[in-house]
Amino acid sequence: MHAPTAESLAERLLRADRAALARLISWAENGDARFSAALDRVYSRVGRAARTGFTGPPGAGKSTLVNEVAKAYRGRGATVGVLAVDPSSPFSGGALLGDRIRMEERTLDPGVFIRSMASRESHGGVAQATVDACDVMDAFGLAEILIETVGVGQAEYDVVAVADTVVVVLCPGAGDGIQAMKAGLLEVADVLVVNKSDLPGADRLARDLDEAVHVRFGREQAFPVPVVSLCASSGEGVAELLEAVDGHRAWLAARDLPAARLAKRAERVRKTVDAEVSLALWGRRGWGAFVAAELAAGLAPHRVARELGRRVSETLPPAPGAPESNFRGERA
Amino acid sequence: MSTRRIRVLIGKPGLDGHDRGAKIVATALRDAGMEVVYTGLHQTPEMIAEVAVQEDVDVVGLSILSGAHLSLFPRVRKELLARDMGHVVLTGGGIIPAEDVASLEQQGYAKLFGPGTRTEDIATWIQAEMQRRWSDEGAAR
Amino acid sequence: MTKQAKRGPVSSTSSADPRALWEAELAAARLRGAEFSTVSQSPLQALYGPAEAPLDYERDLGYPGQFPFTRGVHPTMYRGRLWTMRQFAGFGSAQQTNERFKYLLGLGQTGLSTAFDFPTLMGYDSDHAFAEGEVGQVGVAISSLEDMQRLMDGIPMAEVSTSMTINGPAPILLAFYIACGERQGVDPRELRGTVQNDILKEFQAQHAWLVPPIPALRMITDVMGYCAERVPQWNTISISGYHIREAGSTAAQELAFTLANGMEYVRRGVAAGLNVDDFAPRLSFFFDSHIDFFEEIAKFRAARRIWARKLRDEFGAKDPRSWMVRFHTQTAGVTLTAQQPENNIVRTAFEALAAVLGGTQSLHTNSMDETYALPTEKAVKIALRTQQLIAEETEVANVIDPLAGSYFVEAETSRLEQEALATFAEIERRGGVVACIDSGWIQKEIHRSAVLYQRAVELRRKKIVGVNCYEEPDGDATPLELHRIDASVETDQRARLADLRRRRDGARARRELEAIRAACRSRENLLARFVAAAHADCTLGEIADVLRQEFGIYKEPKIL
Ligand SMILES: Nc1nc2c(ncn2[C@@H]2O[C@H](COP(=O)(O)OP(=O)(O)O)[C@@H](O)[C@H]2O)c(=O)[nH]1
Ligand SMILES: [Mg+2]
């Protein structure tokens, strides 16, 4: 395992070497320069896996549920990959990754691969490494990929970028319906789960959510979000959840899943390029210092911005096949 | 831009449920900037090794207060080697008499920490160990 | 006059009252660089007076043996009878522990206390794969009724009182004990002793569980019901703060979580149809005695007062025995250091003294070498002698609750009581003890305190001699004689189990196991079934497997 190359890891990944899969995910997380070369070599095999995201407030039972869902998919004969994201400490950058505790039963199943990830710097970073990790799991041949994120802050939007189907998990008590709506959780849901149906208040929450998703306006084209009540700790109701997820997949397939996926991938390319360009611009190319000097000299920010924006966009090459005149025309 | 973080697995092999030390160390390593996978209680050596593979950890730290260290530590190491994970730094702590520490350190455990150890010293030791390995690795590349 | 004049400007305010004078002097003085707080990091004043300890004597203190029992549960306390000196012992095979028991009884110990190994504590037989390397290591391995018979061989079960420190599989071990007595010809009505059987604190702190909380609580009410009828002298639960404290809690948390657990058992018993006065008198408690002398004494006194008020006023218990906190104490294992281990003798002596001044009913004193391995005979003897010395030489056992009326001790007693009441309210707000276990809230609180204490030690705000002050190079290399468990214990145990499985009536054993399965699914009393299964030589692991299949296994919540 010492200093492997992109080629050797890619080759081992295709031979179903779990350590190679694990190392590629580390490369993705670390922004290792070798990652993209390795992904290139296996990218033709990406796109076969179904990706389901699980989000919701801490303690709602996501990990417990992911464990049960993994078990159910194994029962259908599918292999399963799990990515469990926990927050990084804003103070030290370290993280405690403990979701596996709830998934212990799956540890020794050769058809399951579980990976914990820290969110690291949250701006786009979560989505980036998570998508990359999903891709290598996909190339490895795992059929069902389950992604667990913490339902606070940015995470729920990131999970949309990663998953084909988003399951929002709530439970009575701590994360009630109103709070979930306020947090924007309902917006991202393709399927709503009311977990802990064994506890008082679960029926009530399910009714409230049912009402909430059906009175939304302007969603005629949208998938009718089902509300599934279940008890993750006993597994009761998990079969119904799988049916609901199947329903969403069928709905996507009947429309254009490929288009939706392509749009997500385009978004991902944009984000990566944005990040790279801005890094180069403000750092290596020295524009950060230039701006600071201009401002210090008393120029107004909007003027500095306009000037810089003009100079930068002038130097941008047109995409192959794009009519150059258009570009010039815009400026006129 | 490469941002590599030290990944550590803190494991509790065997049946003993005393996890005060393991959880304090896990928390302290998090506060020292590491990513710490904690798998909970009552793990078999096989489980610990399998998690180490999937999580691609750099370090495995075991906590044992059950007196079963002479059986459990070597078994975890054996399972790791069987999975081609010989590069992982092995460490641990618990109630382990000095003569057993010496014997385990000869069997491939880089360092064992006794009762009363400062968590800061554990973090510093891991950081130094990883720095050394990473610079060796860099030189090899 | 001249003396005062020399004191300078402070004394010139001669009109000031003495209190203000003292305060001014204290404020002006240079104090040593220490943190003035309890070991639980609760702040302390330099001086306590009547203002800090407003008491209504009759209401808050009363008399020994009378409500609210702040001063003790017996009218005579140690003038009637000294506390029971009960050293926790167990290691290796049943036969080895039986020998240690006899050694301790020979030294003048007055009760037995059994430590089990981890496989037994988790409900696995010695020949299970999970048991590899752990058999007999931290306690004795008991997998069958025959093992229990070897443990109690030659010990008159009608006379000696036995405590068994086990929780998840407690009902099964109690069944072995009852059946063992029957084989010795002892009526269950004559058996005296305690089974820890406190599953709530297992989920919170010690983590030796068998099945999830709800079925585990049902087995506990089964034990309470069965014993109320047939083993009336048995203490059915020892509600334990010890492990909560050792897991890192503060004194106030130990007190609050333990009593909250106790109240939960009472609620469950009542909900199961038992009359509170039929089982509450058989509930006993088990606390830690930590190194902070006064805080500990106050904790024991507060425990008695809180429980008495709760049981009488909230649970409506009529029998005064239901109101009493009778408790066992163990000196704090976590305060022992591997460095300069002889110092542990001194620590243990202070802790033991606090337990006695706090009115404990029985006491275990730790041995100096327990941070290395199992205690040696010599270390155990010194630990027991420490108690005997307190009892016989120091003369502290002559006066009941001697620290009552100390402004400081009374203020601490009230502070701990108030903190416990606030914690009860918080637990209630979070849906009760079981919900707090499920969400991990209690575990998180304990972990937080453990981290805060560790930090204080690393910053030297809390001192530990030999660890962060007065260190000696090689202080932890002091060679102590080590007590090791021979590997033959495990192989012999396996062989004995294989032999038992060959000899016994297999069909009968299978029938008894199926009867347990049926009882799991009905309301039949499980302890009654376990006793029958014990007589049919079903093993601990076989019975526990049925329970795990029927009730499921437990996985802890993520709390980090
Ligand atoms: N009563 C009940 N508790 C559950 C259920 N599912 C999960 N839990 C508990 O909820 C807590 C949090 O679960 P976890 O899966 O870690 O939640 P996450 O933070 O959303 O990943 C754990 O203590 C679980 O035991 C359920 O269906 N019923
Ligand atoms: Mg989780």
Coordinates of N, CA, C and O and ligand atoms in Angstrom, one line a residue, chain A residues 58-59 61-64 84-86 98-99 102-103 148, chain C residues 558, ligand 2:
Chain A
P58 N -30.1 15.7 14.0 CA -29.4 14.7 14.8 C -30.3 13.9 15.7 O -31.2 14.5 16.3
G59 N -30.2 12.6 15.8 CA -31.0 11.9 16.8 C -32.3 11.4 16.2 O -33.0 10.7 16.8
G61 N -32.7 9.3 13.9 CA -32.6 7.8 13.7 C -32.1 7.5 12.3 O -32.3 6.4 11.8
K62 N -31.4 8.4 11.7 CA -30.8 8.2 10.3 C -29.9 7.0 10.3 O -30.1 6.1 9.4
S63 N -29.0 6.9 11.2 CA -28.0 5.8 11.1 C -28.7 4.5 11.4 O -28.4 3.5 10.7
T64 N -29.6 4.5 12.3 CA -30.3 3.3 12.6 C -31.1 2.8 11.4 O -31.2 1.7 11.0
A84 N -21.3 8.0 5.6 CA -21.9 8.6 6.7 C -21.1 9.9 7.0 O -20.0 9.8 7.4
V85 N -21.8 11.1 6.9 CA -21.1 12.3 7.1 C -21.4 12.9 8.4 O -22.5 13.0 8.8
D86 N -20.3 13.2 9.2 CA -20.5 13.9 10.5 C -19.7 15.2 10.4 O -18.8 15.4 9.6
G98 N -19.0 8.7 14.4 CA -19.5 7.6 15.2 C -20.8 6.9 14.7 O -21.4 6.1 15.4
D99 N -21.1 7.2 13.4 CA -22.4 6.7 12.9 C -22.3 5.1 12.8 O -23.3 4.4 12.8
R102 N -24.1 2.4 15.0 CA -25.5 2.0 14.8 C -25.6 1.0 13.6 O -26.6 0.5 13.3
M103 N -24.5 0.8 12.9 CA -24.5 -0.1 11.7 C -23.6 -1.3 12.0 O -23.2 -1.9 11.0
E148 N -25.6 9.3 4.4 CA -26.3 10.0 5.6 C -25.6 11.3 5.9 O -24.4 11.4 6.0
Chain C
K558 N -25.0 6.7 19.7 CA -23.8 7.4 19.5 C -23.8 8.6 20.4 O -24.7 9.4 20.3
Ligands
MG2 MG -26.2 9.3 12.6

